Structure formats: C-alpha cells, structure tokens
Coordinates of C-alpha atoms in Angstrom, one line a residue:
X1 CA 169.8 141.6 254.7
X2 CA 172.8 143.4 256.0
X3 CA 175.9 143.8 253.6
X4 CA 178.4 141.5 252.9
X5 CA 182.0 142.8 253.9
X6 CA 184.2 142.4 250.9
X7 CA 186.7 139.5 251.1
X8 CA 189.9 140.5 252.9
X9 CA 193.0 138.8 250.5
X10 CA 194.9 137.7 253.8
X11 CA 194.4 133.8 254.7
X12 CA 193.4 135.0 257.9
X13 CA 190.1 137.0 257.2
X14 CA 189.3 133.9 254.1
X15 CA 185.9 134.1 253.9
X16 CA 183.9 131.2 254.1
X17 CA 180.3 130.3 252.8
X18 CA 179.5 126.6 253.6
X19 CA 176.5 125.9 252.0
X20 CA 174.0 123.0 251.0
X21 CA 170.5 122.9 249.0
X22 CA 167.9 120.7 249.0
X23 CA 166.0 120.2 246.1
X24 CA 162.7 118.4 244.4
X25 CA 164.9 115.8 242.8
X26 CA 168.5 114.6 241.1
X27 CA 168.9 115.9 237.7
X28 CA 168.0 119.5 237.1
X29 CA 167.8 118.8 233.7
X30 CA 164.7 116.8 234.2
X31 CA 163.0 120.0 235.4
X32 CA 164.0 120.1 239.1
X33 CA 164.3 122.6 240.8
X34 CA 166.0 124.1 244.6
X35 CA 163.3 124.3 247.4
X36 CA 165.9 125.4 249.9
X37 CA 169.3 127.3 250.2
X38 CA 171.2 127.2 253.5
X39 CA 174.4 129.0 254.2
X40 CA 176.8 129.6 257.3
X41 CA 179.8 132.4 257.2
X42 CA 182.9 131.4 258.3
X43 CA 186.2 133.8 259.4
X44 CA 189.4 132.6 260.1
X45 CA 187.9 129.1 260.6
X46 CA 185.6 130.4 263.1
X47 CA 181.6 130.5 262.4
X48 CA 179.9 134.3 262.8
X49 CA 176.4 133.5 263.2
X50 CA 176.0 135.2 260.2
X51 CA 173.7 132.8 257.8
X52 CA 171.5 132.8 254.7
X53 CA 168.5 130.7 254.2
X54 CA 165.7 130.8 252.0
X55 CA 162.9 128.1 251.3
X56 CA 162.0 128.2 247.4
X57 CA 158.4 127.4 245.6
X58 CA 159.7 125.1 242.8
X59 CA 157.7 125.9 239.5
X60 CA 157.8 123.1 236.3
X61 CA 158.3 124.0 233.0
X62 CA 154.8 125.4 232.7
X63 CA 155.2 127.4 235.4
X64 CA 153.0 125.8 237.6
X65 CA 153.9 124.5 240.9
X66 CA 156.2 121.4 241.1
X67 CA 154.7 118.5 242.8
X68 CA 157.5 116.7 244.3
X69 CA 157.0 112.7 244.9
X70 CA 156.5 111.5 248.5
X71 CA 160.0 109.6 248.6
X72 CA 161.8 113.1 248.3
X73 CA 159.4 114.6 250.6
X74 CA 160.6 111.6 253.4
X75 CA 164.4 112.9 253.0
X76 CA 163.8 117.1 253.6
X77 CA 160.6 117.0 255.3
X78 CA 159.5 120.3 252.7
X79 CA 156.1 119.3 251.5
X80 CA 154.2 121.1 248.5
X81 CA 151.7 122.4 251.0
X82 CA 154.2 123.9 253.0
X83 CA 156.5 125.7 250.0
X84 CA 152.8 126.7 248.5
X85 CA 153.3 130.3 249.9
X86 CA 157.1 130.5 249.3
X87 CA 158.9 132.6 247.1
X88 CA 160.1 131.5 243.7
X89 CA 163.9 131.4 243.1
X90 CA 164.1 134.7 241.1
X91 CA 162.3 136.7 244.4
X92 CA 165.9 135.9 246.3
X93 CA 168.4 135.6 244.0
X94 CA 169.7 138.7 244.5
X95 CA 169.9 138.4 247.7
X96 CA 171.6 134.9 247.9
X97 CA 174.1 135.8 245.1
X98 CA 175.3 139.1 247.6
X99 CA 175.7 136.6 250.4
X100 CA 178.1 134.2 248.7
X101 CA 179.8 136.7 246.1
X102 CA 183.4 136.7 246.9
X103 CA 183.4 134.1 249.0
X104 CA 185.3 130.8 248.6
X105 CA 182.3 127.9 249.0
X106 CA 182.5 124.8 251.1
X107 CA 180.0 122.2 249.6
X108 CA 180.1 118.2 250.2
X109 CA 179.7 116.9 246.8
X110 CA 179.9 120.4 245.0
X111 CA 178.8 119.5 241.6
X112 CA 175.3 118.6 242.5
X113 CA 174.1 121.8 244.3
X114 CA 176.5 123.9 242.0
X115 CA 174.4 122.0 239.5
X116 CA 171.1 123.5 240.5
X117 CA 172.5 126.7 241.6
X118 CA 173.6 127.6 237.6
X119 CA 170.1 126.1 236.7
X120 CA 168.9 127.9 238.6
X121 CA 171.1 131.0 237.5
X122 CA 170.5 130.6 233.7
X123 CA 166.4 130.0 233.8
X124 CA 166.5 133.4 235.5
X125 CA 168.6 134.9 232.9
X126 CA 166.4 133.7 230.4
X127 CA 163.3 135.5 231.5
X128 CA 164.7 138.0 232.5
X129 CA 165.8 141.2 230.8
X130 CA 169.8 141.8 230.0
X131 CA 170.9 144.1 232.8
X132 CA 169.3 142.0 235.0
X133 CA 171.2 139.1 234.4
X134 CA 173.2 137.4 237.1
X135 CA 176.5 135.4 236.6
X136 CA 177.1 131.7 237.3
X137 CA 178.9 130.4 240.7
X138 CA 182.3 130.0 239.0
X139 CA 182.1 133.3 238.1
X140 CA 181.6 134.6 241.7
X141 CA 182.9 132.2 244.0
X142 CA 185.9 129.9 244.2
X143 CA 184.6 126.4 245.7
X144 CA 185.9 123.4 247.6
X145 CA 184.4 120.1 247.4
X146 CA 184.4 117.9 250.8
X147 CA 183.3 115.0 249.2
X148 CA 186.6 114.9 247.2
X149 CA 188.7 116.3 249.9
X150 CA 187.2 113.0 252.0
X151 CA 188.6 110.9 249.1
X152 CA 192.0 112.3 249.4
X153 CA 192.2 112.6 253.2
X154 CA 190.5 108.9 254.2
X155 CA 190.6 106.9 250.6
X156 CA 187.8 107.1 249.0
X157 CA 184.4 109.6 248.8
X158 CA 182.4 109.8 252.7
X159 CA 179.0 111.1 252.8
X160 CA 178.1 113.7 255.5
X161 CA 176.6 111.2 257.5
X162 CA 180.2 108.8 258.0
X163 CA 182.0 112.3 257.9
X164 CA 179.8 113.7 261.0
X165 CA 179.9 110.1 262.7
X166 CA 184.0 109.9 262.1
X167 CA 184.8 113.2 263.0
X168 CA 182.5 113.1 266.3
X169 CA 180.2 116.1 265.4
X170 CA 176.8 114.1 264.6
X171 CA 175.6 114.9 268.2
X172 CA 175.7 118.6 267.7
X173 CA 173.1 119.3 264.9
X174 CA 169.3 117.6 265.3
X175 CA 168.8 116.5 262.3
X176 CA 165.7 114.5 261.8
X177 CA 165.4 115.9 258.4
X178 CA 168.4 116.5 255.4
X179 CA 167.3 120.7 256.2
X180 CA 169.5 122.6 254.4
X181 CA 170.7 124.9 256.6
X182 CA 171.2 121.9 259.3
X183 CA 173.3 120.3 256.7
X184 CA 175.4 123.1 256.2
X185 CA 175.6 123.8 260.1
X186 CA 177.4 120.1 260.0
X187 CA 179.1 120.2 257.4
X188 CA 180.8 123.6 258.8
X189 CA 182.0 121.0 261.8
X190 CA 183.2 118.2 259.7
X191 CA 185.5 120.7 258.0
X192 CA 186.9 122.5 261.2
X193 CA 187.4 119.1 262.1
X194 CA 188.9 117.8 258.7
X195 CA 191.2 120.9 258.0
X196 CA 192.6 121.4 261.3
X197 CA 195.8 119.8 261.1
X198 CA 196.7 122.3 258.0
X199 CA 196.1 124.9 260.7
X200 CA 200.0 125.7 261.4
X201 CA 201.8 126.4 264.9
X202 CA 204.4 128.9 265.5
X203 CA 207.6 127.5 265.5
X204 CA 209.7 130.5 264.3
X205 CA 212.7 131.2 267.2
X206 CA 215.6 133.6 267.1
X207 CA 217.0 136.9 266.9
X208 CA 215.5 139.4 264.1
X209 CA 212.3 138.2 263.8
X210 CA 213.5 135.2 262.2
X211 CA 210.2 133.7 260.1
X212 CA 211.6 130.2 259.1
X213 CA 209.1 127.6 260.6
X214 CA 211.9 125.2 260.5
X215 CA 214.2 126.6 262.8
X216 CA 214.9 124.8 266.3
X217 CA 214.4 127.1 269.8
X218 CA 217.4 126.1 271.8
X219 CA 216.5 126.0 275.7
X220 CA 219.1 127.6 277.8
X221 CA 221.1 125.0 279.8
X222 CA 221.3 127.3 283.0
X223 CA 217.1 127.3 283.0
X224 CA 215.8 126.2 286.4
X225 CA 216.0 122.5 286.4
X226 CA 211.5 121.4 286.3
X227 CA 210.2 120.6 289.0
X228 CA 209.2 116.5 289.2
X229 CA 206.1 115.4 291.5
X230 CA 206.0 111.6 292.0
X231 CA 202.3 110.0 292.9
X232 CA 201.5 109.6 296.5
X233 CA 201.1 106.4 298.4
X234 CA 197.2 107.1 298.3
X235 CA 197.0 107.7 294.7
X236 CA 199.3 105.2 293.6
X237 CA 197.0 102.7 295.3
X238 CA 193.4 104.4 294.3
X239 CA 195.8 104.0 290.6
X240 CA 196.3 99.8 291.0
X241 CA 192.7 100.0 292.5
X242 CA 191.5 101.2 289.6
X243 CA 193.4 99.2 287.0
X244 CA 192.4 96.2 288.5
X245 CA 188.5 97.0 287.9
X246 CA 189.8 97.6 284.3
X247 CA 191.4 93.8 284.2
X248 CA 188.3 92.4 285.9
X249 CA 186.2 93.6 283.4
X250 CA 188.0 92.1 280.5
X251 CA 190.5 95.2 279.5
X252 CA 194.1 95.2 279.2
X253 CA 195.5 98.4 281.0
X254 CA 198.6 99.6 278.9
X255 CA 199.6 102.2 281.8
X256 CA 199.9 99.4 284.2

C-alpha cells in the first residue's frame, strides 16, 4: 500500500475518496456485516488511478462465517464460497482507514455504508486492545451524500442507476454485478458530471490583477473587424438536401 499524501487545504488539491460497500444485508444491527470496500481517489476533480479495494469474509456473532441468502448473493455476485478464503475486516482496517483518512468522502446514500463502516469500526474496537483502537468516519473524514445532493439538484432522491442513465455515464462501467469498486468507479462519473457547473470560469479583467469575477472585459473598438464566411452554393444545397430527409422522416428541422 503506498502512502497517502496528506490533504492539501487549497480547493484545488481537495482530496477525494468516492467510495461504496457491498454488504451481506440491510441493517448492521441484525448482525451484517461489509464483504467488500471499493474506493477511487480523486484530485482537483480528476481520477488518479489510485484505488482501494478489499473483499471481506463476513463472520456472525459467533464468529463463524456468515452465510448470506441467495437474493443478496443475485445483487453483488460475492458468494460464501468465494469470500471463504478472504480476510476478515480487522486484517485491513488499517489499511482502508490510511486510504480515506483526511479525505472528504463521496458516497450515494452515505448513511447506509457509513453505517457499516462505524459497525464495522466499533466491533473491532471491542476486541481489540486500547491502543489499537481506531476512530469512527466522522472523525476522520468529512463526507458528501449524492443521494441528497440528487434531491436538491433534480427534486427528489435518484439511485445510481437513474443518476448513471441521466447523466449519460452508464455505458462506461460493466456492471453486471452491484461490485463495489464498479459502483464507486460510477458514481466518480455521476459526480464529475453532477458538480461541474460549480466548476467556475475565469472572468476576472483589468489592470492590477483585478480578482472580481464580476467585472466585464471591454473589447477594444479599433480590434480587427471578424472575419464572416457565408455557406457555399454546394453546402447550402447538401444543407436543404439534408433537412428535407429530416422532414420526410417525420422531424421538424428548427434550423430550416
């Protein structure tokens, strides 16, 4: 595991962790537990390549191995055989905790895997002895919730799936299964696509370095007058050629 950079305080270097878990059921206090942790890094709204992931033997309350029921099996694709020879959670919790410490969490519906993730957190504190003890995601991490962020941006709460589908990015992740670290993959596209209009432009102008975003450039009236290029007879008629295939086929062509 290489180390984690520490988080620069500009907006600029922000560090991002957008992360997702899958898990053996809903409620964690019914004795459920993570089977998989995925995590993508993201700098200055670009992705690094840099990622975390993990798949987790869930144990029960007798410490024995969870069994999970077929119907959750259908949504991750993780059966029991396959997380048999898997570590438990307290073999990489260290390491996960150094990948997302500092960082500020992207999560679609954050208080579900946050959920497991302090469960998860406080059964290892339990057994384990006090200097080894490891502090809860609040603690560590500041977080931001796409599923509300949906609800303010398009009305009410989206799932991944609608966000990936509005947002055109469903076509760049496979994702036959609800994989953790596929579902954080996409959901790292949903929110480049959902945040960019806070993404500002440069519209500072003036002498001094003036900062104010506000301010208007003025274009000098002695600038060379632009240059306008009207369509040729060709292209104007391959143009009405082509609108007219648009009308025959039932369209309405606004740039008639």
């Amino acid at each position: 595991m290489n180390n984690i950079t520490e988080t620069q305080d500009s907006e600029k270097d922000k560090r991002l962790i957008i992360l997702d878990t899958e898990t053996t059921g809903i409620n964690p206090r019914e004795g459920h537990r993570i089977v998989e942790i995925g995590c993508v890094e993201m700098i200055n709204r670009q992705l690094t390549g840099r990622t975390y992931h993990a798949y987790v033997k869930p144990l029960d309350q007798r410490g024995q191995v969870f069994q999970m029921e077929q119907e959750v099996i259908n949504i991750h694709g993780l059966t029991n055989e396959f997380l048999a020879d898997k570590p438990i959670f307290s073999q990489v919790v260290h390491e996960f905790i150094d990948f997302i410490r500092g960082a500020e969490l992207v999560i679609h519906n954050s208080k579900f895997d946050v959920g497991f993730m302090d469960h998860e957190f406080s059964l290892f504190n339990s057994m384990g002895r006090s200097q080894d003890k490891v502090p809860m995601t609040n603690d560590i991490c500041t977080i931001t919730d796409t599923l509300k962020v949906s609800k303010d941006e398009l009305g009410s709460p989206k799932t991944l799936d609608y966000l990936a589908r509005f947002y055109r990015v469903d076509k760049l992740v496979d994702r036959t299964y609800h994989g953790a670290l596929i579902d954080a993959q996409l959901l790292a596209y949903v929110y480049i696509e959902m945040t960019r209009k806070q993404s500002s432009f440069n519209l500072s102008a003036g002498d001094g370095g003036n900062a104010d975003g506000n301010a208007i450039r003025r274009i000098s009236s002695s600038r060379n007058k632009l240059k306008v290029i009207a369509a040729s007879a060709d292209e104007l008629e391959a143009h009405a050629d082509r609108v007219a295939v648009i009308a025959k086929k039932g369209g309405d062509p606004l740039w008639k």
